[in-house]
Short mmCIF file of C-alpha atoms in Angstrom, two decimals:
data_model
loop_
_atom_site.label_atom_id
_atom_site.label_comp_id
_atom_site.label_asym_id
_atom_site.label_seq_id
_atom_site.Cartn_x
_atom_site.Cartn_y
_atom_site.Cartn_z
CA VAL A 1 1.10 -6.89 7.19
CA GLN A 2 -0.72 -10.18 6.62
CA LEU A 3 -3.50 -9.16 4.22
CA GLY A 4 -4.95 -12.30 2.74
CA THR A 5 -7.86 -10.91 0.70
CA THR A 6 -8.78 -8.01 2.99
CA THR A 7 -9.00 -4.31 2.27
CA VAL A 8 -7.05 -1.90 4.48
CA GLY A 9 -8.13 1.72 4.77
CA GLU A 10 -11.02 3.73 3.46
CA GLN A 11 -9.02 5.97 1.16
CA ALA A 12 -6.68 7.03 3.97
CA PHE A 13 -4.30 9.99 3.80
CA HIS A 14 -1.66 11.42 6.16
CA GLU A 15 1.56 13.41 6.24
CA GLY A 16 4.83 11.71 5.34
CA ASP A 17 5.45 9.03 2.73
CA GLU A 18 4.32 5.44 2.45
CA MET A 19 6.07 2.46 0.87
CA PHE A 20 4.76 -1.03 0.10
CA TYR A 21 6.87 -4.07 -0.78
CA VAL A 22 4.93 -7.22 -1.70
CA LEU A 23 6.45 -10.24 0.05
CA ARG A 24 3.85 -12.79 -1.06
CA GLY A 25 0.73 -12.75 -3.23
CA SER A 26 -0.60 -9.66 -4.96
CA VAL A 27 -2.29 -6.39 -4.03
CA GLU A 28 -4.32 -3.60 -5.54
CA ILE A 29 -3.48 -0.09 -4.38
CA ALA A 30 -5.97 2.70 -5.02
CA LEU A 31 -4.04 5.98 -5.29
CA GLY A 32 -6.61 8.72 -5.74
CA SER A 33 -8.61 7.59 -8.79
CA ARG A 34 -5.80 5.35 -10.11
CA LEU A 35 -5.52 1.59 -9.44
CA VAL A 36 -2.08 -0.03 -9.28
CA LEU A 37 -1.58 -3.81 -9.25
CA LEU A 38 1.53 -5.20 -7.57
CA GLY A 39 2.83 -8.78 -7.36
CA LYS A 40 5.50 -10.52 -5.31
CA GLY A 41 8.71 -8.46 -5.36
CA ASP A 42 7.03 -5.25 -6.54
CA PHE A 43 7.46 -1.95 -4.70
CA ALA A 44 5.43 1.26 -4.56
CA GLU A 45 6.23 4.59 -2.90
CA PHE A 46 3.96 7.62 -2.75
CA PRO A 47 3.21 10.73 -0.67
CA GLY A 48 0.89 9.94 2.23
CA MET A 49 -1.31 12.91 1.34
CA VAL A 50 -2.49 11.03 -1.77
CA ARG A 51 -5.71 9.24 -0.78
CA HIS A 52 -4.94 5.51 -0.77
CA ARG A 53 -6.32 2.09 0.00
CA LEU A 54 -4.64 -1.33 -0.06
CA ARG A 55 -6.43 -4.60 -0.94
CA GLY A 56 -4.99 -8.11 -0.93
CA LEU A 57 -5.95 -10.11 -4.02
CA GLU A 58 -4.85 -13.61 -2.95
CA PRO A 59 -5.05 -15.68 0.23
CA GLY A 60 -1.76 -15.44 2.14
CA THR A 61 -0.79 -12.05 0.71
CA GLN A 62 1.88 -10.31 2.81
CA VAL A 63 3.12 -6.74 2.41
CA LEU A 64 5.92 -4.85 4.14
CA VAL A 65 4.56 -1.38 4.89
CA VAL A 66 6.82 1.57 5.80
CA VAL A 67 5.36 4.95 6.79
CA THR A 68 7.69 7.90 7.35
CA GLU A 69 7.08 11.10 9.24
CA ALA A 70 6.85 14.31 7.19
CA GLY A 71 10.36 15.40 6.19
CA ARG A 72 12.04 12.15 7.30
CA ALA A 73 12.06 10.00 4.17
#
């Protein structure tokens, strides 16, 4: 996903798991009421049922996003 400095999602949630790997730049992930900052090379994995939102913090930010179906991680 090419993020730049955009925000993706309005506190989304879904079945399955979600994984983010930061390829370039940095991102802020809102997981429920917690904010997590990730930079290039960082990885986050969490259950999709946790409300979440992803926001790019730098121009050119790129994130690899993997979403699994429930029970298929």
